[in-house]
GROMACS .gro file of C-alpha atoms in nm:
model
  227
    1MET     CA    1   9.246  11.073   7.481
    2LEU     CA    2   9.367  11.259   7.786
    3LYS     CA    3   9.176  11.583   7.810
    4ARG     CA    4   9.379  11.872   7.945
    5VAL     CA    5   9.210  12.171   8.108
    6GLU     CA    6   9.439  12.472   8.094
    7VAL     CA    7   9.527  12.635   8.426
    8VAL     CA    8   9.539  12.999   8.320
    9GLU     CA    9   9.425  13.228   8.600
   10SER     CA   10   9.404  12.995   8.896
   11LYS     CA   11   9.223  13.131   9.201
   12ALA     CA   12   9.420  12.897   9.427
   13THR     CA   13   9.603  13.041   9.725
   14PRO     CA   14   9.963  13.126   9.630
   15LYS     CA   15  10.240  12.972   9.840
   16ASN     CA   16  10.311  13.152  10.169
   17GLU     CA   17   9.978  13.336  10.170
   18GLN     CA   18   9.767  13.286  10.481
   19ARG     CA   19   9.449  13.087  10.430
   20HIS     CA   20   9.120  13.118  10.615
   21CYS     CA   21   8.947  12.819  10.772
   22GLU     CA   22   8.752  12.624  10.509
   23ILE     CA   23   8.488  12.524  10.766
   24CYS     CA   24   8.390  12.844  10.944
   25GLY     CA   25   8.581  13.109  10.748
   26GLY     CA   26   8.771  13.224  11.056
   27SER     CA   27   9.117  13.380  11.030
   28HIS     CA   28   9.239  13.333  11.388
   29THR     CA   29   9.456  13.023  11.425
   30THR     CA   30   9.699  12.854  11.662
   31PRO     CA   31  10.022  12.716  11.509
   32LEU     CA   32  10.090  12.346  11.566
   33ALA     CA   33  10.469  12.351  11.543
   34ALA     CA   34  10.511  11.983  11.624
   35TYR     CA   35  10.324  11.884  11.308
   36SER     CA   36  10.476  12.148  11.079
   37LYS     CA   37  10.770  12.118  10.842
   38LYS     CA   38  10.918  12.432  10.690
   39PRO     CA   39  10.780  12.610  10.496
   40TRP     CA   40  10.446  12.437  10.560
   41LEU     CA   41  10.271  12.554  10.877
   42VAL     CA   42   9.993  12.341  11.025
   43VAL     CA   43   9.743  12.543  11.229
   44GLU     CA   44   9.425  12.490  11.430
   45CYS     CA   45   9.130  12.723  11.381
   46SER     CA   46   9.055  12.909  11.703
   47GLY     CA   47   8.687  12.923  11.612
   48CYS     CA   48   8.594  12.565  11.525
   49GLY     CA   49   8.907  12.357  11.589
   50PHE     CA   50   8.960  12.255  11.224
   51VAL     CA   51   9.323  12.167  11.154
   52PHE     CA   52   9.469  12.268  10.818
   53LEU     CA   53   9.779  12.378  10.629
   54GLU     CA   54   9.808  12.756  10.648
   55THR     CA   55  10.046  12.796  10.353
   56VAL     CA   56  10.000  12.594  10.035
   57PRO     CA   57  10.154  12.567   9.689
   58ALA     CA   58   9.974  12.736   9.400
   59TYR     CA   59   9.797  12.491   9.169
   60GLU     CA   60  10.056  12.555   8.898
   61GLU     CA   61  10.328  12.423   9.131
   62LEU     CA   62  10.131  12.104   9.198
   63VAL     CA   63  10.144  12.014   8.828
   64GLU     CA   64  10.521  11.963   8.829
   65GLU     CA   65  10.726  12.094   9.124
   66PHE     CA   66  10.508  11.947   9.398
   67ALA     CA   67  10.355  11.662   9.197
   68TRP     CA   68  10.259  11.367   9.416
   69GLU     CA   69  10.497  11.120   9.254
   70LYS     CA   70  10.790  11.350   9.339
   71THR     CA   71  10.697  11.452   9.692
   72PHE     CA   72  10.602  11.096   9.785
   73ALA     CA   73  10.945  10.968   9.685
   74LYS     CA   74  11.113  11.228   9.907
   75GLU     CA   75  10.880  11.154  10.199
   76LYS     CA   76  10.940  10.780  10.164
   77LYS     CA   77  11.316  10.836  10.184
   78ARG     CA   78  11.274  11.059  10.490
   79ARG     CA   79  11.060  10.803  10.673
   80ARG     CA   80  11.318  10.531  10.614
   81SER     CA   81  11.578  10.746  10.788
   82THR     CA   82  11.369  10.782  11.105
   83ARG     CA   83  11.415  10.576  11.419
   84PHE     CA   84  11.162  10.308  11.328
   85GLY     CA   85  11.193  10.340  10.950
   86TRP     CA   86  11.348   9.992  10.924
   87LEU     CA   87  11.040   9.838  11.088
   88ASP     CA   88  10.811  10.003  10.836
   89GLY     CA   89  11.029   9.874  10.554
   90ILE     CA   90  11.016   9.507  10.653
   91THR     CA   91  10.641   9.511  10.721
   92ARG     CA   92  10.524   9.670  10.396
   93TRP     CA   93  10.333   9.347  10.324
   94ARG     CA   94  10.067   9.475  10.562
   95LEU     CA   95   9.973   9.748  10.314
   96ALA     CA   96   9.920   9.498  10.030
   97ALA     CA   97   9.702   9.284  10.257
   98GLY     CA   98   9.509   9.591  10.366
   99HIS     CA   99   9.460   9.693  10.004
  100VAL     CA  100   9.296   9.359   9.919
  101VAL     CA  101   9.067   9.383  10.221
  102ASP     CA  102   8.980   9.744  10.134
  103GLN     CA  103   8.903   9.657   9.771
  104ASN     CA  104   8.670   9.374   9.874
  105ARG     CA  105   8.497   9.597  10.129
  106ARG     CA  106   8.443   9.869   9.869
  107ARG     CA  107   8.285   9.624   9.625
  108ARG     CA  108   8.044   9.506   9.895
  109THR     CA  109   7.949   9.840  10.049
  110LEU     CA  110   7.976  10.111   9.786
  111GLY     CA  111   7.748   9.951   9.527
  112LEU     CA  112   7.893  10.164   9.249
  113THR     CA  113   7.698  10.184   8.922
  114GLY     CA  114   7.671  10.418   8.623
  115ASN     CA  115   7.931  10.693   8.592
  116VAL     CA  116   8.176  10.717   8.880
  117LEU     CA  117   8.434  10.994   8.932
  118ASP     CA  118   8.763  10.945   9.118
  119VAL     CA  119   8.896  11.289   9.217
  120GLY     CA  120   9.273  11.276   9.255
  121CYS     CA  121   9.289  10.943   9.077
  122GLY     CA  122   9.668  10.925   9.059
  123GLY     CA  123   9.830  10.702   8.800
  124ALA     CA  124   9.584  10.412   8.801
  125CYS     CA  125   9.213  10.332   8.789
  126ARG     CA  126   9.099  10.235   9.139
  127VAL     CA  127   8.727  10.226   9.063
  128PRO     CA  128   8.602   9.866   9.110
  129ALA     CA  129   8.487   9.679   8.798
  130GLY     CA  130   8.133   9.748   8.678
  131PRO     CA  131   8.068  10.124   8.651
  132THR     CA  132   8.221  10.360   8.393
  133PRO     CA  133   8.518  10.532   8.561
  134HIS     CA  134   8.628  10.893   8.514
  135GLY     CA  135   8.916  11.068   8.685
  136ILE     CA  136   9.061  11.408   8.768
  137GLU     CA  137   9.435  11.439   8.834
  138ILE     CA  138   9.650  11.752   8.867
  139SER     CA  139   9.984  11.578   8.807
  140ALA     CA  140  10.055  11.578   8.434
  141ALA     CA  141  10.260  11.258   8.448
  142LEU     CA  142  10.009  11.063   8.658
  143ALA     CA  143   9.712  11.179   8.448
  144GLU     CA  144   9.882  11.053   8.134
  145GLN     CA  145   9.975  10.726   8.305
  146ALA     CA  146   9.617  10.661   8.419
  147THR     CA  147   9.443  10.748   8.092
  148PRO     CA  148   9.466  10.406   7.915
  149ALA     CA  149   9.300  10.222   8.206
  150PHE     CA  150   9.009  10.468   8.220
  151GLU     CA  151   8.960  10.480   7.846
  152ALA     CA  152   8.959  10.099   7.823
  153ARG     CA  153   8.641  10.107   8.034
  154GLY     CA  154   8.475  10.391   7.843
  155GLY     CA  155   8.582  10.677   8.070
  156ARG     CA  156   8.836  10.955   8.059
  157VAL     CA  157   9.088  11.142   8.273
  158ILE     CA  158   9.083  11.522   8.309
  159HIS     CA  159   9.422  11.683   8.375
  160ALA     CA  160   9.337  11.984   8.593
  161PRO     CA  161   9.286  12.105   8.950
  162ALA     CA  162   8.977  11.939   9.099
  163SER     CA  163   8.760  12.252   9.103
  164GLN     CA  164   8.829  12.316   8.734
  165GLY     CA  165   8.819  11.952   8.629
  166LEU     CA  166   8.468  11.912   8.769
  167GLU     CA  167   8.347  12.180   8.528
  168ALA     CA  168   8.430  11.949   8.236
  169PHE     CA  169   8.131  11.729   8.327
  170ASP     CA  170   7.758  11.797   8.302
  171ASP     CA  171   7.555  11.853   8.618
  172GLY     CA  172   7.392  11.534   8.744
  173PHE     CA  173   7.636  11.314   8.547
  174PHE     CA  174   7.769  11.094   8.829
  175SER     CA  175   7.604  10.837   9.053
  176SER     CA  176   7.906  10.843   9.285
  177ILE     CA  177   8.216  11.055   9.341
  178LEU     CA  178   8.521  10.921   9.525
  179MET     CA  179   8.769  11.138   9.716
  180ARG     CA  180   9.012  10.898   9.878
  181SER     CA  181   9.314  11.059  10.046
  182PHE     CA  182   9.256  11.363   9.826
  183LEU     CA  183   9.057  11.638   9.994
  184GLU     CA  184   9.326  11.712  10.255
  185HIS     CA  185   9.559  11.807   9.966
  186ASP     CA  186   9.327  12.066   9.810
  187SER     CA  187   9.336  12.429   9.924
  188GLN     CA  188   8.976  12.485   9.809
  189ALA     CA  189   8.806  12.191   9.977
  190ARG     CA  190   8.471  12.364  10.029
  191LEU     CA  191   8.456  12.481   9.667
  192VAL     CA  192   8.543  12.131   9.542
  193LEU     CA  193   8.265  11.975   9.750
  194GLU     CA  194   8.010  12.232   9.637
  195LYS     CA  195   8.091  12.171   9.271
  196ALA     CA  196   8.095  11.794   9.325
  197PHE     CA  197   7.739  11.803   9.463
  198ASP     CA  198   7.626  11.975   9.143
  199LYS     CA  199   7.766  11.686   8.937
  200LEU     CA  200   7.573  11.420   9.130
  201ALA     CA  201   7.258  11.262   8.995
  202PRO     CA  202   6.955  11.260   9.233
  203GLY     CA  203   7.036  11.017   9.514
  204GLY     CA  204   7.407  11.022   9.425
  205ARG     CA  205   7.676  10.991   9.691
  206ILE     CA  206   8.022  11.130   9.763
  207PHE     CA  207   8.262  10.901   9.947
  208VAL     CA  208   8.536  11.088  10.135
  209ARG     CA  209   8.836  10.931  10.306
  210LEU     CA  210   9.057  11.161  10.515
  211PRO     CA  211   9.329  11.150  10.781
  212ASP     CA  212   9.159  11.191  11.120
  213PHE     CA  213   9.350  11.441  11.335
  214GLY     CA  214   9.126  11.346  11.625
  215SER     CA  215   9.217  10.978  11.601
  216ILE     CA  216   9.372  10.770  11.877
  217ASN     CA  217   9.660  10.688  11.642
  218ARG     CA  218   9.751  11.057  11.611
  219ARG     CA  219   9.731  11.108  11.987
  220ILE     CA  220   9.966  10.813  12.045
  221MET     CA  221  10.213  10.887  11.767
  222GLY     CA  222  10.217  11.264  11.815
  223ALA     CA  223  10.444  11.441  11.566
  224GLY     CA  224  10.536  11.103  11.415
  225TRP     CA  225  10.178  11.048  11.295
  226CYS     CA  226  10.177  10.952  10.928
  227GLY     CA  227   9.863  11.156  10.855
   0.00000   0.00000   0.00000
């Protein structure tokens, strides 16, 4: 069954409240207007250069109002209306091909065994066959959608913010933890990582996949960068 962890007194940053840098703790930032969309301001830390979203939704808003399945649909519609949106639309096959390649690469290189946690699992089980998969998902609808696939393999899905969902598992429970295209969405990234390390068995690994603001792609695309 889908286990729900109640979000009662969330310590997440409320919307429109300034955040400090998650890397160095600094509060001095430079706005990056070209990459910002109202009311979300992207800034660069003056101390260490880390780029992050200065204002974020409260966790409670991410459950429904800003749930991924809703915001993604709006973003997809916006991208189609851009200058080269038509080109993206007729070449979507590239993503399916890339997914197959990525899945095969993960099976070869990750070597997943035992209990594996997918943080921000979405509405499906993306853990390759073999290990016992578990998931954490803040969207109520996606958590419910993903539950049958996880339970069929002996795992479960926790409906909660990542930092709270991790507390539902014993320390040392996981051989691997996956955070694919997730950590950039969490306003408490450092706290999530610290708690995730506690849940790893000795020799366990955390695999993190993130947009790279320092990438050549971002430098070429500028404000049109999909990251």
